[in-house]
């Protein structure tokens, strides 16, 4: 693979997504936070600080998740539907470079979205005089990026061999299941049913453990002390390794697809 060609594809994806006015979603986030910081105290007068802290992170996660899945599943399908994939593969660019470039372009979009939304979130916390740990929130935002990058790899992989609607459904399913894999494993052990236990162990092995990349609760309710540095590095490496594995699968499938 040639880095320069991958960079060109990633740049085109980034520009195309920005051209589609996806960054206007930031304005939507600002409006939601502005309403919430006024309205939430009416419903939770004694705990509004924690409620707004949690609300801001959850809304950021939901918005970026929707962006990730809907864009990720369409990156390849859109090229196929418009038949522009024929022009793309006719150029001196490999299919692995196409997948890698698409992923890096979407990851760049996510990085920009999360960075800007996190800055806005912190500004609201300052304006509302809401006590918080800035470092913990920043670490949670970084790990949100790792989590969404993994989901982007999931979405691209499904988008390579299924239609957009099915790819979106499967991607959301993986996200939901990935957040409860540890609970599924515990449930299988408690069931005292060997078949159920093997099934939950299988699901735990093949599904991403997204809870390892979710630090929202630590940042909001947690714990002022930072998580152990070794654990952070290990979990980040897990997310990156799983993303690389999914991209390898996507490249393998895409390389054998006929157009």
XYZ file of C-alpha atoms in Angstrom:
259
model
C 0.000 0.000 0.000
C 1.173 3.507 -0.824
C 0.628 6.060 1.981
C 0.248 8.938 -0.484
C -2.668 7.256 -2.288
C -4.301 6.337 1.015
C -3.959 9.956 2.144
C -5.593 11.232 -1.059
C -8.576 8.903 -0.582
C -8.847 9.862 3.103
C -8.708 13.553 2.211
C -11.463 13.129 -0.390
C -13.674 11.306 2.144
C -13.092 14.035 4.726
C -13.879 16.815 2.274
C -16.951 15.016 0.944
C -18.391 14.488 4.421
C -17.722 18.091 5.407
C -19.230 19.223 2.092
C -22.378 17.302 3.026
C -22.644 19.700 5.968
C -22.139 17.037 8.557
C -20.443 19.606 10.780
C -23.788 21.383 11.115
C -24.521 18.637 13.601
C -22.286 20.578 15.964
C -24.866 23.365 15.955
C -27.504 20.800 16.854
C -25.349 19.693 19.785
C -25.005 23.284 21.000
C -28.787 23.772 20.901
C -29.367 20.559 22.863
C -26.854 21.547 25.544
C -28.268 25.070 25.782
C -31.760 23.684 26.361
C -30.547 20.996 28.753
C -28.544 23.313 31.003
C -31.722 25.353 31.502
C -34.260 22.548 31.647
C -32.515 19.802 33.633
C -32.499 21.692 36.964
C -36.300 21.771 36.783
C -36.385 17.974 36.817
C -33.446 17.217 39.090
C -33.031 20.176 41.398
C -30.619 18.483 43.785
C -28.429 16.584 41.314
C -28.493 18.718 38.190
C -24.684 18.916 38.044
C -24.234 15.173 37.619
C -27.265 14.949 35.345
C -25.894 17.568 32.950
C -22.420 16.048 33.085
C -23.846 12.675 32.119
C -26.295 14.148 29.595
C -23.607 16.016 27.674
C -21.420 12.927 27.276
C -24.343 10.655 26.367
C -25.670 13.039 23.704
C -22.178 13.383 22.235
C -21.878 9.589 22.087
C -25.278 9.130 20.440
C -24.774 11.837 17.812
C -21.312 10.641 16.816
C -22.457 7.006 16.813
C -25.255 7.795 14.349
C -22.830 9.741 12.156
C -20.300 6.895 12.272
C -22.717 4.141 11.296
C -24.668 5.980 8.625
C -21.567 7.341 6.925
C -19.429 4.226 7.432
C -21.952 1.824 5.942
C -22.391 4.057 2.900
C -18.749 4.679 2.049
C -18.494 1.635 -0.221
C -22.181 1.099 -1.009
C -22.521 4.625 -2.330
C -19.620 4.071 -4.712
C -21.197 0.804 -5.895
C -24.681 2.280 -6.355
C -23.343 5.223 -8.367
C -20.996 2.894 -10.306
C -18.115 5.233 -9.446
C -16.384 2.208 -7.937
C -15.571 1.103 -11.505
C -13.684 4.332 -12.108
C -11.928 4.059 -8.759
C -10.676 0.484 -9.159
C -9.589 1.217 -12.719
C -7.039 3.677 -11.370
C -3.626 2.559 -10.100
C -4.975 2.091 -6.578
C -5.441 -1.197 -4.771
C -8.629 -2.209 -3.005
C -6.781 -2.316 0.298
C -5.838 1.330 -0.222
C -9.479 2.180 -0.900
C -10.647 0.576 2.352
C -7.783 2.059 4.379
C -8.319 5.521 2.916
C -12.068 5.422 3.546
C -11.496 4.374 7.157
C -8.868 7.042 7.829
C -11.039 9.727 6.231
C -14.002 8.818 8.415
C -11.738 8.626 11.471
C -10.525 12.157 10.728
C -14.128 13.370 10.594
C -14.837 11.689 13.939
C -11.723 13.212 15.493
C -12.802 16.714 14.420
C -16.384 16.189 15.589
C -15.381 14.834 18.989
C -12.724 17.512 19.531
C -15.116 20.382 18.749
C -18.031 18.882 20.670
C -15.812 18.215 23.695
C -14.599 21.824 23.651
C -18.213 23.047 23.500
C -19.179 20.689 26.321
C -16.364 21.978 28.541
C -17.364 25.580 27.807
C -20.922 24.857 28.944
C -19.583 23.261 32.128
C -17.528 26.372 32.812
C -20.417 28.740 32.098
C -22.704 26.690 34.344
C -20.088 26.533 37.139
C -20.518 22.755 37.170
C -17.723 20.943 39.036
C -15.913 18.453 36.833
C -12.593 16.799 36.162
C -11.375 18.190 32.835
C -8.626 15.585 32.479
C -11.065 12.706 33.075
C -13.512 14.120 30.525
C -10.746 14.546 27.951
C -9.608 10.950 28.447
C -13.218 9.776 28.094
C -13.475 11.750 24.834
C -10.273 10.165 23.497
C -11.611 6.697 24.278
C -14.930 7.617 22.682
C -12.897 8.222 19.520
C -11.286 4.774 19.823
C -14.704 3.198 20.329
C -16.239 4.973 17.352
C -13.239 4.166 15.156
C -13.864 0.510 15.958
C -17.549 0.924 15.063
C -16.487 2.688 11.850
C -14.464 -0.426 10.966
C -17.536 -2.559 11.756
C -19.745 -0.370 9.538
C -17.278 -0.420 6.639
C -16.918 -4.201 6.905
C -20.670 -4.755 6.762
C -20.993 -2.154 4.002
C -18.558 -4.107 1.835
C -20.820 -7.130 1.396
C -24.375 -6.096 2.376
C -26.822 -3.382 1.379
C -26.932 -0.155 3.368
C -30.058 -0.913 5.399
C -28.811 -4.316 6.564
C -25.335 -2.917 7.245
C -26.818 -0.150 9.419
C -28.947 -2.653 11.345
C -26.047 -5.035 11.917
C -23.721 -2.204 12.965
C -26.169 -0.954 15.589
C -26.634 -4.549 16.775
C -22.872 -4.997 17.186
C -22.694 -1.726 19.137
C -25.494 -2.754 21.492
C -24.162 -6.282 21.977
C -20.595 -5.036 22.329
C -21.576 -2.965 25.357
C -22.963 -5.976 27.224
C -20.510 -8.729 26.282
C -19.134 -8.945 29.819
C -22.680 -9.177 31.198
C -23.446 -11.947 28.700
C -20.384 -13.858 29.863
C -21.474 -13.563 33.508
C -25.016 -14.586 32.580
C -23.731 -17.730 30.862
C -21.716 -18.689 33.937
C -24.712 -18.148 36.215
C -27.042 -20.184 34.001
C -25.372 -23.509 34.899
C -26.214 -24.565 31.349
C -23.150 -25.776 29.386
C -24.742 -24.901 26.043
C -25.649 -21.404 27.180
C -22.207 -20.917 28.681
C -20.459 -21.965 25.457
C -22.728 -19.681 23.435
C -22.032 -16.648 25.629
C -18.289 -17.407 25.557
C -18.428 -17.561 21.758
C -20.234 -14.215 21.593
C -17.718 -12.717 23.997
C -14.843 -13.872 21.819
C -16.176 -12.630 18.473
C -17.901 -9.409 19.549
C -15.878 -6.331 20.493
C -15.853 -5.553 24.208
C -16.868 -1.910 23.868
C -17.189 -1.441 27.626
C -13.385 -1.371 27.741
C -13.484 1.820 25.686
C -16.337 3.476 27.581
C -15.042 5.798 30.313
C -18.099 8.050 30.571
C -19.084 6.807 34.020
C -15.535 7.186 35.310
C -15.436 10.748 34.031
C -18.886 11.746 35.276
C -19.436 9.832 38.498
C -15.975 8.655 39.008
C -13.487 8.873 39.991
C -11.249 11.833 40.271
C -8.210 9.571 40.216
C -7.190 8.687 36.687
C -7.473 5.067 35.557
C -4.269 3.071 35.649
C -1.998 4.071 32.744
C -1.242 0.465 31.868
C -4.953 -0.341 31.681
C -5.562 2.688 29.465
C -2.797 1.702 27.058
C -3.975 -1.928 26.998
C -7.594 -0.959 26.297
C -6.592 1.536 23.607
C -4.399 -1.121 21.999
C -7.312 -3.557 22.123
C -9.522 -1.092 20.231
C -6.877 -0.406 17.597
C -6.070 -4.095 17.137
C -9.736 -5.035 16.767
C -10.234 -2.233 14.234
C -7.224 -3.452 12.233
C -8.593 -7.002 12.261
C -11.986 -5.822 10.958
C -10.337 -3.767 8.218
C -8.309 -6.833 7.186
C -11.578 -8.779 6.866
C -13.143 -5.934 4.879
C -10.137 -5.815 2.536
C -10.245 -9.593 2.069
C -13.961 -9.534 1.133
C -13.680 -6.416 -1.012
C -10.708 -7.845 -2.931
C -12.814 -10.804 -4.043
C -15.910 -8.849 -4.968
C -16.789 -8.523 -8.652
C -18.278 -5.326 -10.087
